[in-house]
Amino acid sequence: MKLNLLKSMPVVLAGLFIGSVAQAQEPVTSTTKFRTWSVGVNAGALTPLSPLGGKNDFSNNKTSFGYGLYVKKQFTPYFSLRLDGVRGKLKGDNSEAYDSGLINNSPVRAFDTQLSYSGSLSAVVNMFNIDMFKKEDALQLFVSAGAGLAGYKPTITTAAGSSLYAGDKNIKELIIPVGVGAKFKLTDAVNLDLGWTINFVDGDNLDGVYKGTSNDKYNYAYAGLEYALGSGKQLAFHNPVALTYDEAVKAKQTADALKGDLDAQKAENAKLRSEMNDLLKDTDGDGVADKLDKCPGTPAGTVVDGSGCPLVVTKVTEKVIVTEADRAVVKEAIKNLEFDLGKATIRSKSFASLNRVAALLVEKNFSLKLAGHTDNTGSKALNLRLSKERAESVKAYLVSQGANASRIEATGYGMGQPIATNKTAAGRQQNRRVEFTIY
């Protein structure tokens, strides 16, 4: 049996290492600072038997006081490594019969073993959080397994009443501890620790009697306190499942809010388009919007004035001369022309320079071509419509100031004729324009 346990050690240690690496790969998505180191003290009952089967060398195994301490490193909410040390006594005798009724006729009447030390390194796995939707729990159930070394001194009492000692030196044997437990969080730094560990000894001399038929074993049931070192929350009670759930809920709430904003913007755009269509509506097609047309229903092809009324035109052939001063008036209007963002509404600061252009058109009877342009932000269809609406908006304003609608041509070119790069804010600003050409 001893040989089989020694052969199994590389497998046990490899399992601990692989488990720690696999668990450590689980990311903790919270920015909260965690406590990962802790120390614990405990005390409880040591008993030289196991409920998992196997015949004991003594028929009456007694419970004795034991105590221990440990240091633990928490790698993830589910996995940690724990270094334990335990001391105490193990006692038993043959004063009672076995459960089967058989009497132990061994020449040894009793034993008293001093457990000088028991040191082991175990992998501890937290089974689950009691409440999967709570980011931090107060109760953890765990299992553990590991390997270590025990040093002990057995003393036996013969049937004749004499005592025999194992000697001054400790007997050293490999142990395999397997345990279960529950941990209750009392504060951010203190936990109540309840546990039960079965220690399988790689030898048959823990009780001072060697029969060679089975290895000895002993239990340690304990209660104690664990102190988490550092500051912040304890990583062992952190629940990444609940944290992920909260993040998913927040992401959905953000998406719903963005969708609501988008729907509101769509409704606002639809309202603006309706208002613009009403503003530019020209039922009789004379170039004057219905809202400004004082003579609605003029026949097609009728030359009208700025108010939409028929204009008596005397055909006079004259040479149209555009001076530098005229071009300066137009240039100033272009420079000062501004619209509301994403709309065809002219801002009031542009009215003064537009009024001078209207006066120039009336005074010299010039013709004017308005060409609307946009940058490449948005769809092609949207930009084409917006550029057309802005050019028409300028025309409607000039006509309202007395300019001849039939001499003003408004065209939208969208984003197809940029004069600067659309890769910079300054370039896009230059591309959003309405060009004036007088002739």
mmCIF file with all atom_site columns, C-alpha atoms in Angstrom, residues 232-377:
data_model
loop_
_atom_site.group_PDB
_atom_site.id
_atom_site.type_symbol
_atom_site.label_atom_id
_atom_site.label_alt_id
_atom_site.label_comp_id
_atom_site.label_asym_id
_atom_site.label_entity_id
_atom_site.label_seq_id
_atom_site.pdbx_PDB_ins_code
_atom_site.Cartn_x
_atom_site.Cartn_y
_atom_site.Cartn_z
_atom_site.occupancy
_atom_site.B_iso_or_equiv
_atom_site.pdbx_formal_charge
_atom_site.auth_seq_id
_atom_site.auth_comp_id
_atom_site.auth_asym_id
_atom_site.auth_atom_id
_atom_site.pdbx_PDB_model_num
ATOM 1   C CA . GLY A 1 232 ? -11.101 45.129 -0.071  1.00 0.00 ? 232 GLY A CA 1
ATOM 2   C CA . LYS A 1 233 ? -13.545 42.284 -0.592  1.00 0.00 ? 233 LYS A CA 1
ATOM 3   C CA . GLN A 1 234 ? -12.678 38.601 -0.229  1.00 0.00 ? 234 GLN A CA 1
ATOM 4   C CA . LEU A 1 235 ? -12.074 36.916 -3.584  1.00 0.00 ? 235 LEU A CA 1
ATOM 5   C CA . ALA A 1 236 ? -13.401 33.602 -2.213  1.00 0.00 ? 236 ALA A CA 1
ATOM 6   C CA . PHE A 1 237 ? -16.890 35.091 -1.774  1.00 0.00 ? 237 PHE A CA 1
ATOM 7   C CA . HIS A 1 238 ? -16.864 36.998 -5.069  1.00 0.00 ? 238 HIS A CA 1
ATOM 8   C CA . ASN A 1 239 ? -19.405 35.710 -7.612  1.00 0.00 ? 239 ASN A CA 1
ATOM 9   C CA . PRO A 1 240 ? -18.366 36.410 -11.240 1.00 0.00 ? 240 PRO A CA 1
ATOM 10  C CA . VAL A 1 241 ? -21.615 34.806 -12.491 1.00 0.00 ? 241 VAL A CA 1
ATOM 11  C CA . ALA A 1 242 ? -23.674 37.502 -10.771 1.00 0.00 ? 242 ALA A CA 1
ATOM 12  C CA . LEU A 1 243 ? -21.250 40.199 -11.933 1.00 0.00 ? 243 LEU A CA 1
ATOM 13  C CA . THR A 1 244 ? -21.592 39.017 -15.546 1.00 0.00 ? 244 THR A CA 1
ATOM 14  C CA . TYR A 1 245 ? -25.383 39.031 -15.139 1.00 0.00 ? 245 TYR A CA 1
ATOM 15  C CA . ASP A 1 246 ? -25.303 42.630 -13.855 1.00 0.00 ? 246 ASP A CA 1
ATOM 16  C CA . GLU A 1 247 ? -23.089 43.717 -16.755 1.00 0.00 ? 247 GLU A CA 1
ATOM 17  C CA . ALA A 1 248 ? -25.475 42.063 -19.219 1.00 0.00 ? 248 ALA A CA 1
ATOM 18  C CA . VAL A 1 249 ? -28.444 43.887 -17.628 1.00 0.00 ? 249 VAL A CA 1
ATOM 19  C CA . LYS A 1 250 ? -26.582 47.212 -17.801 1.00 0.00 ? 250 LYS A CA 1
ATOM 20  C CA . ALA A 1 251 ? -25.628 46.580 -21.426 1.00 0.00 ? 251 ALA A CA 1
ATOM 21  C CA . LYS A 1 252 ? -29.274 45.884 -22.284 1.00 0.00 ? 252 LYS A CA 1
ATOM 22  C CA . GLN A 1 253 ? -30.398 49.036 -20.461 1.00 0.00 ? 253 GLN A CA 1
ATOM 23  C CA . THR A 1 254 ? -27.809 51.069 -22.385 1.00 0.00 ? 254 THR A CA 1
ATOM 24  C CA . ALA A 1 255 ? -28.909 49.519 -25.682 1.00 0.00 ? 255 ALA A CA 1
ATOM 25  C CA . ASP A 1 256 ? -32.584 50.247 -24.883 1.00 0.00 ? 256 ASP A CA 1
ATOM 26  C CA . ALA A 1 257 ? -31.706 53.863 -24.042 1.00 0.00 ? 257 ALA A CA 1
ATOM 27  C CA . LEU A 1 258 ? -29.776 54.273 -27.308 1.00 0.00 ? 258 LEU A CA 1
ATOM 28  C CA . LYS A 1 259 ? -32.669 52.757 -29.252 1.00 0.00 ? 259 LYS A CA 1
ATOM 29  C CA . GLY A 1 260 ? -35.054 55.209 -27.565 1.00 0.00 ? 260 GLY A CA 1
ATOM 30  C CA . ASP A 1 261 ? -32.781 58.136 -28.510 1.00 0.00 ? 261 ASP A CA 1
ATOM 31  C CA . LEU A 1 262 ? -32.590 56.865 -32.097 1.00 0.00 ? 262 LEU A CA 1
ATOM 32  C CA . ASP A 1 263 ? -36.370 56.542 -32.351 1.00 0.00 ? 263 ASP A CA 1
ATOM 33  C CA . ALA A 1 264 ? -36.794 60.069 -30.951 1.00 0.00 ? 264 ALA A CA 1
ATOM 34  C CA . GLN A 1 265 ? -34.286 61.426 -33.489 1.00 0.00 ? 265 GLN A CA 1
ATOM 35  C CA . LYS A 1 266 ? -36.091 59.647 -36.332 1.00 0.00 ? 266 LYS A CA 1
ATOM 36  C CA . ALA A 1 267 ? -39.378 61.207 -35.220 1.00 0.00 ? 267 ALA A CA 1
ATOM 37  C CA . GLU A 1 268 ? -37.745 64.653 -35.037 1.00 0.00 ? 268 GLU A CA 1
ATOM 38  C CA . ASN A 1 269 ? -36.269 64.218 -38.543 1.00 0.00 ? 269 ASN A CA 1
ATOM 39  C CA . ALA A 1 270 ? -39.661 63.182 -39.903 1.00 0.00 ? 270 ALA A CA 1
ATOM 40  C CA . LYS A 1 271 ? -41.220 66.284 -38.344 1.00 0.00 ? 271 LYS A CA 1
ATOM 41  C CA . LEU A 1 272 ? -38.518 68.524 -39.844 1.00 0.00 ? 272 LEU A CA 1
ATOM 42  C CA . ARG A 1 273 ? -38.994 66.977 -43.295 1.00 0.00 ? 273 ARG A CA 1
ATOM 43  C CA . SER A 1 274 ? -42.739 67.588 -43.045 1.00 0.00 ? 274 SER A CA 1
ATOM 44  C CA . GLU A 1 275 ? -42.176 71.210 -42.035 1.00 0.00 ? 275 GLU A CA 1
ATOM 45  C CA . MET A 1 276 ? -39.664 71.720 -44.859 1.00 0.00 ? 276 MET A CA 1
ATOM 46  C CA . ASN A 1 277 ? -42.045 70.210 -47.411 1.00 0.00 ? 277 ASN A CA 1
ATOM 47  C CA . ASP A 1 278 ? -44.762 72.597 -46.231 1.00 0.00 ? 278 ASP A CA 1
ATOM 48  C CA . LEU A 1 279 ? -42.356 75.535 -46.454 1.00 0.00 ? 279 LEU A CA 1
ATOM 49  C CA . LEU A 1 280 ? -41.185 74.712 -49.989 1.00 0.00 ? 280 LEU A CA 1
ATOM 50  C CA . LYS A 1 281 ? -44.515 73.533 -51.391 1.00 0.00 ? 281 LYS A CA 1
ATOM 51  C CA . ASP A 1 282 ? -45.221 75.285 -54.741 1.00 0.00 ? 282 ASP A CA 1
ATOM 52  C CA . THR A 1 283 ? -48.585 74.112 -56.050 1.00 0.00 ? 283 THR A CA 1
ATOM 53  C CA . ASP A 1 284 ? -48.675 76.220 -59.237 1.00 0.00 ? 284 ASP A CA 1
ATOM 54  C CA . GLY A 1 285 ? -44.992 75.668 -60.026 1.00 0.00 ? 285 GLY A CA 1
ATOM 55  C CA . ASP A 1 286 ? -44.177 79.346 -60.531 1.00 0.00 ? 286 ASP A CA 1
ATOM 56  C CA . GLY A 1 287 ? -41.074 79.164 -58.315 1.00 0.00 ? 287 GLY A CA 1
ATOM 57  C CA . VAL A 1 288 ? -42.686 80.927 -55.350 1.00 0.00 ? 288 VAL A CA 1
ATOM 58  C CA . ALA A 1 289 ? -43.624 78.831 -52.339 1.00 0.00 ? 289 ALA A CA 1
ATOM 59  C CA . ASP A 1 290 ? -47.319 78.715 -51.473 1.00 0.00 ? 290 ASP A CA 1
ATOM 60  C CA . LYS A 1 291 ? -46.708 80.473 -48.159 1.00 0.00 ? 291 LYS A CA 1
ATOM 61  C CA . LEU A 1 292 ? -45.203 83.452 -50.043 1.00 0.00 ? 292 LEU A CA 1
ATOM 62  C CA . ASP A 1 293 ? -47.348 83.266 -53.183 1.00 0.00 ? 293 ASP A CA 1
ATOM 63  C CA . LYS A 1 294 ? -49.827 86.172 -53.268 1.00 0.00 ? 294 LYS A CA 1
ATOM 64  C CA . CYS A 1 295 ? -51.256 85.032 -56.645 1.00 0.00 ? 295 CYS A CA 1
ATOM 65  C CA . PRO A 1 296 ? -51.731 81.245 -56.338 1.00 0.00 ? 296 PRO A CA 1
ATOM 66  C CA . GLY A 1 297 ? -52.815 79.215 -59.364 1.00 0.00 ? 297 GLY A CA 1
ATOM 67  C CA . THR A 1 298 ? -50.893 81.135 -62.047 1.00 0.00 ? 298 THR A CA 1
ATOM 68  C CA . PRO A 1 299 ? -50.769 79.238 -65.364 1.00 0.00 ? 299 PRO A CA 1
ATOM 69  C CA . ALA A 1 300 ? -47.685 77.226 -66.135 1.00 0.00 ? 300 ALA A CA 1
ATOM 70  C CA . GLY A 1 301 ? -44.934 79.227 -67.763 1.00 0.00 ? 301 GLY A CA 1
ATOM 71  C CA . THR A 1 302 ? -46.195 82.571 -66.437 1.00 0.00 ? 302 THR A CA 1
ATOM 72  C CA . VAL A 1 303 ? -43.419 84.921 -65.476 1.00 0.00 ? 303 VAL A CA 1
ATOM 73  C CA . VAL A 1 304 ? -44.080 86.103 -61.912 1.00 0.00 ? 304 VAL A CA 1
ATOM 74  C CA . ASP A 1 305 ? -42.519 88.576 -59.527 1.00 0.00 ? 305 ASP A CA 1
ATOM 75  C CA . GLY A 1 306 ? -41.247 87.848 -56.019 1.00 0.00 ? 306 GLY A CA 1
ATOM 76  C CA . SER A 1 307 ? -44.771 87.655 -54.636 1.00 0.00 ? 307 SER A CA 1
ATOM 77  C CA . GLY A 1 308 ? -45.905 85.100 -57.268 1.00 0.00 ? 308 GLY A CA 1
ATOM 78  C CA . CYS A 1 309 ? -48.011 87.523 -59.286 1.00 0.00 ? 309 CYS A CA 1
ATOM 79  C CA . PRO A 1 310 ? -47.767 87.740 -63.109 1.00 0.00 ? 310 PRO A CA 1
ATOM 80  C CA . LEU A 1 311 ? -45.072 90.107 -64.266 1.00 0.00 ? 311 LEU A CA 1
ATOM 81  C CA . VAL A 1 312 ? -45.387 92.210 -67.410 1.00 0.00 ? 312 VAL A CA 1
ATOM 82  C CA . VAL A 1 313 ? -42.040 91.799 -69.089 1.00 0.00 ? 313 VAL A CA 1
ATOM 83  C CA . THR A 1 314 ? -40.802 94.155 -71.700 1.00 0.00 ? 314 THR A CA 1
ATOM 84  C CA . LYS A 1 315 ? -38.168 92.402 -73.643 1.00 0.00 ? 315 LYS A CA 1
ATOM 85  C CA . VAL A 1 316 ? -35.146 94.621 -73.592 1.00 0.00 ? 316 VAL A CA 1
ATOM 86  C CA . THR A 1 317 ? -31.857 93.485 -74.832 1.00 0.00 ? 317 THR A CA 1
ATOM 87  C CA . GLU A 1 318 ? -29.165 94.851 -72.673 1.00 0.00 ? 318 GLU A CA 1
ATOM 88  C CA . LYS A 1 319 ? -25.708 93.771 -71.720 1.00 0.00 ? 319 LYS A CA 1
ATOM 89  C CA . VAL A 1 320 ? -25.425 92.469 -68.190 1.00 0.00 ? 320 VAL A CA 1
ATOM 90  C CA . ILE A 1 321 ? -22.214 93.619 -66.504 1.00 0.00 ? 321 ILE A CA 1
ATOM 91  C CA . VAL A 1 322 ? -21.161 92.047 -63.220 1.00 0.00 ? 322 VAL A CA 1
ATOM 92  C CA . THR A 1 323 ? -18.691 94.242 -61.352 1.00 0.00 ? 323 THR A CA 1
ATOM 93  C CA . GLU A 1 324 ? -16.155 93.294 -58.682 1.00 0.00 ? 324 GLU A CA 1
ATOM 94  C CA . ALA A 1 325 ? -18.317 95.125 -56.171 1.00 0.00 ? 325 ALA A CA 1
ATOM 95  C CA . ASP A 1 326 ? -21.250 92.888 -57.138 1.00 0.00 ? 326 ASP A CA 1
ATOM 96  C CA . ARG A 1 327 ? -19.087 89.778 -56.687 1.00 0.00 ? 327 ARG A CA 1
ATOM 97  C CA . ALA A 1 328 ? -17.939 91.083 -53.283 1.00 0.00 ? 328 ALA A CA 1
ATOM 98  C CA . VAL A 1 329 ? -21.574 91.317 -52.138 1.00 0.00 ? 329 VAL A CA 1
ATOM 99  C CA . VAL A 1 330 ? -22.177 87.709 -53.213 1.00 0.00 ? 330 VAL A CA 1
ATOM 100 C CA . LYS A 1 331 ? -18.879 86.522 -51.670 1.00 0.00 ? 331 LYS A CA 1
ATOM 101 C CA . GLU A 1 332 ? -19.800 88.122 -48.354 1.00 0.00 ? 332 GLU A CA 1
ATOM 102 C CA . ALA A 1 333 ? -23.197 86.391 -48.397 1.00 0.00 ? 333 ALA A CA 1
ATOM 103 C CA . ILE A 1 334 ? -21.552 83.011 -49.003 1.00 0.00 ? 334 ILE A CA 1
ATOM 104 C CA . LYS A 1 335 ? -19.106 83.632 -46.169 1.00 0.00 ? 335 LYS A CA 1
ATOM 105 C CA . ASN A 1 336 ? -21.844 84.537 -43.667 1.00 0.00 ? 336 ASN A CA 1
ATOM 106 C CA . LEU A 1 337 ? -24.365 81.879 -44.704 1.00 0.00 ? 337 LEU A CA 1
ATOM 107 C CA . GLU A 1 338 ? -25.103 79.406 -41.874 1.00 0.00 ? 338 GLU A CA 1
ATOM 108 C CA . PHE A 1 339 ? -27.815 76.799 -41.331 1.00 0.00 ? 339 PHE A CA 1
ATOM 109 C CA . ASP A 1 340 ? -29.023 74.947 -38.244 1.00 0.00 ? 340 ASP A CA 1
ATOM 110 C CA . LEU A 1 341 ? -27.222 71.603 -37.831 1.00 0.00 ? 341 LEU A CA 1
ATOM 111 C CA . GLY A 1 342 ? -28.689 68.975 -40.151 1.00 0.00 ? 342 GLY A CA 1
ATOM 112 C CA . LYS A 1 343 ? -31.480 71.357 -41.241 1.00 0.00 ? 343 LYS A CA 1
ATOM 113 C CA . ALA A 1 344 ? -32.274 73.830 -44.034 1.00 0.00 ? 344 ALA A CA 1
ATOM 114 C CA . THR A 1 345 ? -33.209 76.599 -41.581 1.00 0.00 ? 345 THR A CA 1
ATOM 115 C CA . ILE A 1 346 ? -31.120 79.743 -42.228 1.00 0.00 ? 346 ILE A CA 1
ATOM 116 C CA . ARG A 1 347 ? -29.677 81.344 -39.113 1.00 0.00 ? 347 ARG A CA 1
ATOM 117 C CA . SER A 1 348 ? -30.564 84.989 -38.471 1.00 0.00 ? 348 SER A CA 1
ATOM 118 C CA . LYS A 1 349 ? -26.925 86.151 -38.619 1.00 0.00 ? 349 LYS A CA 1
ATOM 119 C CA . SER A 1 350 ? -27.016 85.428 -42.383 1.00 0.00 ? 350 SER A CA 1
ATOM 120 C CA . PHE A 1 351 ? -30.015 87.710 -43.146 1.00 0.00 ? 351 PHE A CA 1
ATOM 121 C CA . ALA A 1 352 ? -28.104 91.005 -43.490 1.00 0.00 ? 352 ALA A CA 1
ATOM 122 C CA . SER A 1 353 ? -25.735 89.803 -46.222 1.00 0.00 ? 353 SER A CA 1
ATOM 123 C CA . LEU A 1 354 ? -28.594 87.946 -48.000 1.00 0.00 ? 354 LEU A CA 1
ATOM 124 C CA . ASN A 1 355 ? -30.639 91.154 -47.971 1.00 0.00 ? 355 ASN A CA 1
ATOM 125 C CA . ARG A 1 356 ? -27.801 92.897 -49.871 1.00 0.00 ? 356 ARG A CA 1
ATOM 126 C CA . VAL A 1 357 ? -27.806 90.091 -52.463 1.00 0.00 ? 357 VAL A CA 1
ATOM 127 C CA . ALA A 1 358 ? -31.601 90.437 -52.866 1.00 0.00 ? 358 ALA A CA 1
ATOM 128 C CA . ALA A 1 359 ? -31.264 94.191 -53.317 1.00 0.00 ? 359 ALA A CA 1
ATOM 129 C CA . LEU A 1 360 ? -28.540 93.621 -55.936 1.00 0.00 ? 360 LEU A CA 1
ATOM 130 C CA . LEU A 1 361 ? -30.759 91.183 -57.878 1.00 0.00 ? 361 LEU A CA 1
ATOM 131 C CA . VAL A 1 362 ? -33.656 93.652 -57.830 1.00 0.00 ? 362 VAL A CA 1
ATOM 132 C CA . GLU A 1 363 ? -31.514 96.638 -58.753 1.00 0.00 ? 363 GLU A CA 1
ATOM 133 C CA . LYS A 1 364 ? -29.584 95.098 -61.648 1.00 0.00 ? 364 LYS A CA 1
ATOM 134 C CA . ASN A 1 365 ? -32.010 92.357 -62.631 1.00 0.00 ? 365 ASN A CA 1
ATOM 135 C CA . PHE A 1 366 ? -29.259 89.716 -62.347 1.00 0.00 ? 366 PHE A CA 1
ATOM 136 C CA . SER A 1 367 ? -29.890 86.017 -62.645 1.00 0.00 ? 367 SER A CA 1
ATOM 137 C CA . LEU A 1 368 ? -28.602 83.821 -59.831 1.00 0.00 ? 368 LEU A CA 1
ATOM 138 C CA . LYS A 1 369 ? -27.679 80.137 -59.629 1.00 0.00 ? 369 LYS A CA 1
ATOM 139 C CA . LEU A 1 370 ? -27.678 78.512 -56.178 1.00 0.00 ? 370 LEU A CA 1
ATOM 140 C CA . ALA A 1 371 ? -25.763 75.214 -55.815 1.00 0.00 ? 371 ALA A CA 1
ATOM 141 C CA . GLY A 1 372 ? -26.114 73.311 -52.506 1.00 0.00 ? 372 GLY A CA 1
ATOM 142 C CA . HIS A 1 373 ? -23.341 70.931 -51.393 1.00 0.00 ? 373 HIS A CA 1
ATOM 143 C CA . THR A 1 374 ? -22.723 68.711 -48.314 1.00 0.00 ? 374 THR A CA 1
ATOM 144 C CA . ASP A 1 375 ? -19.921 66.635 -46.805 1.00 0.00 ? 375 ASP A CA 1
ATOM 145 C CA . ASN A 1 376 ? -20.032 62.827 -46.879 1.00 0.00 ? 376 ASN A CA 1
ATOM 146 C CA . THR A 1 377 ? -21.601 62.396 -43.419 1.00 0.00 ? 377 THR A CA 1
#
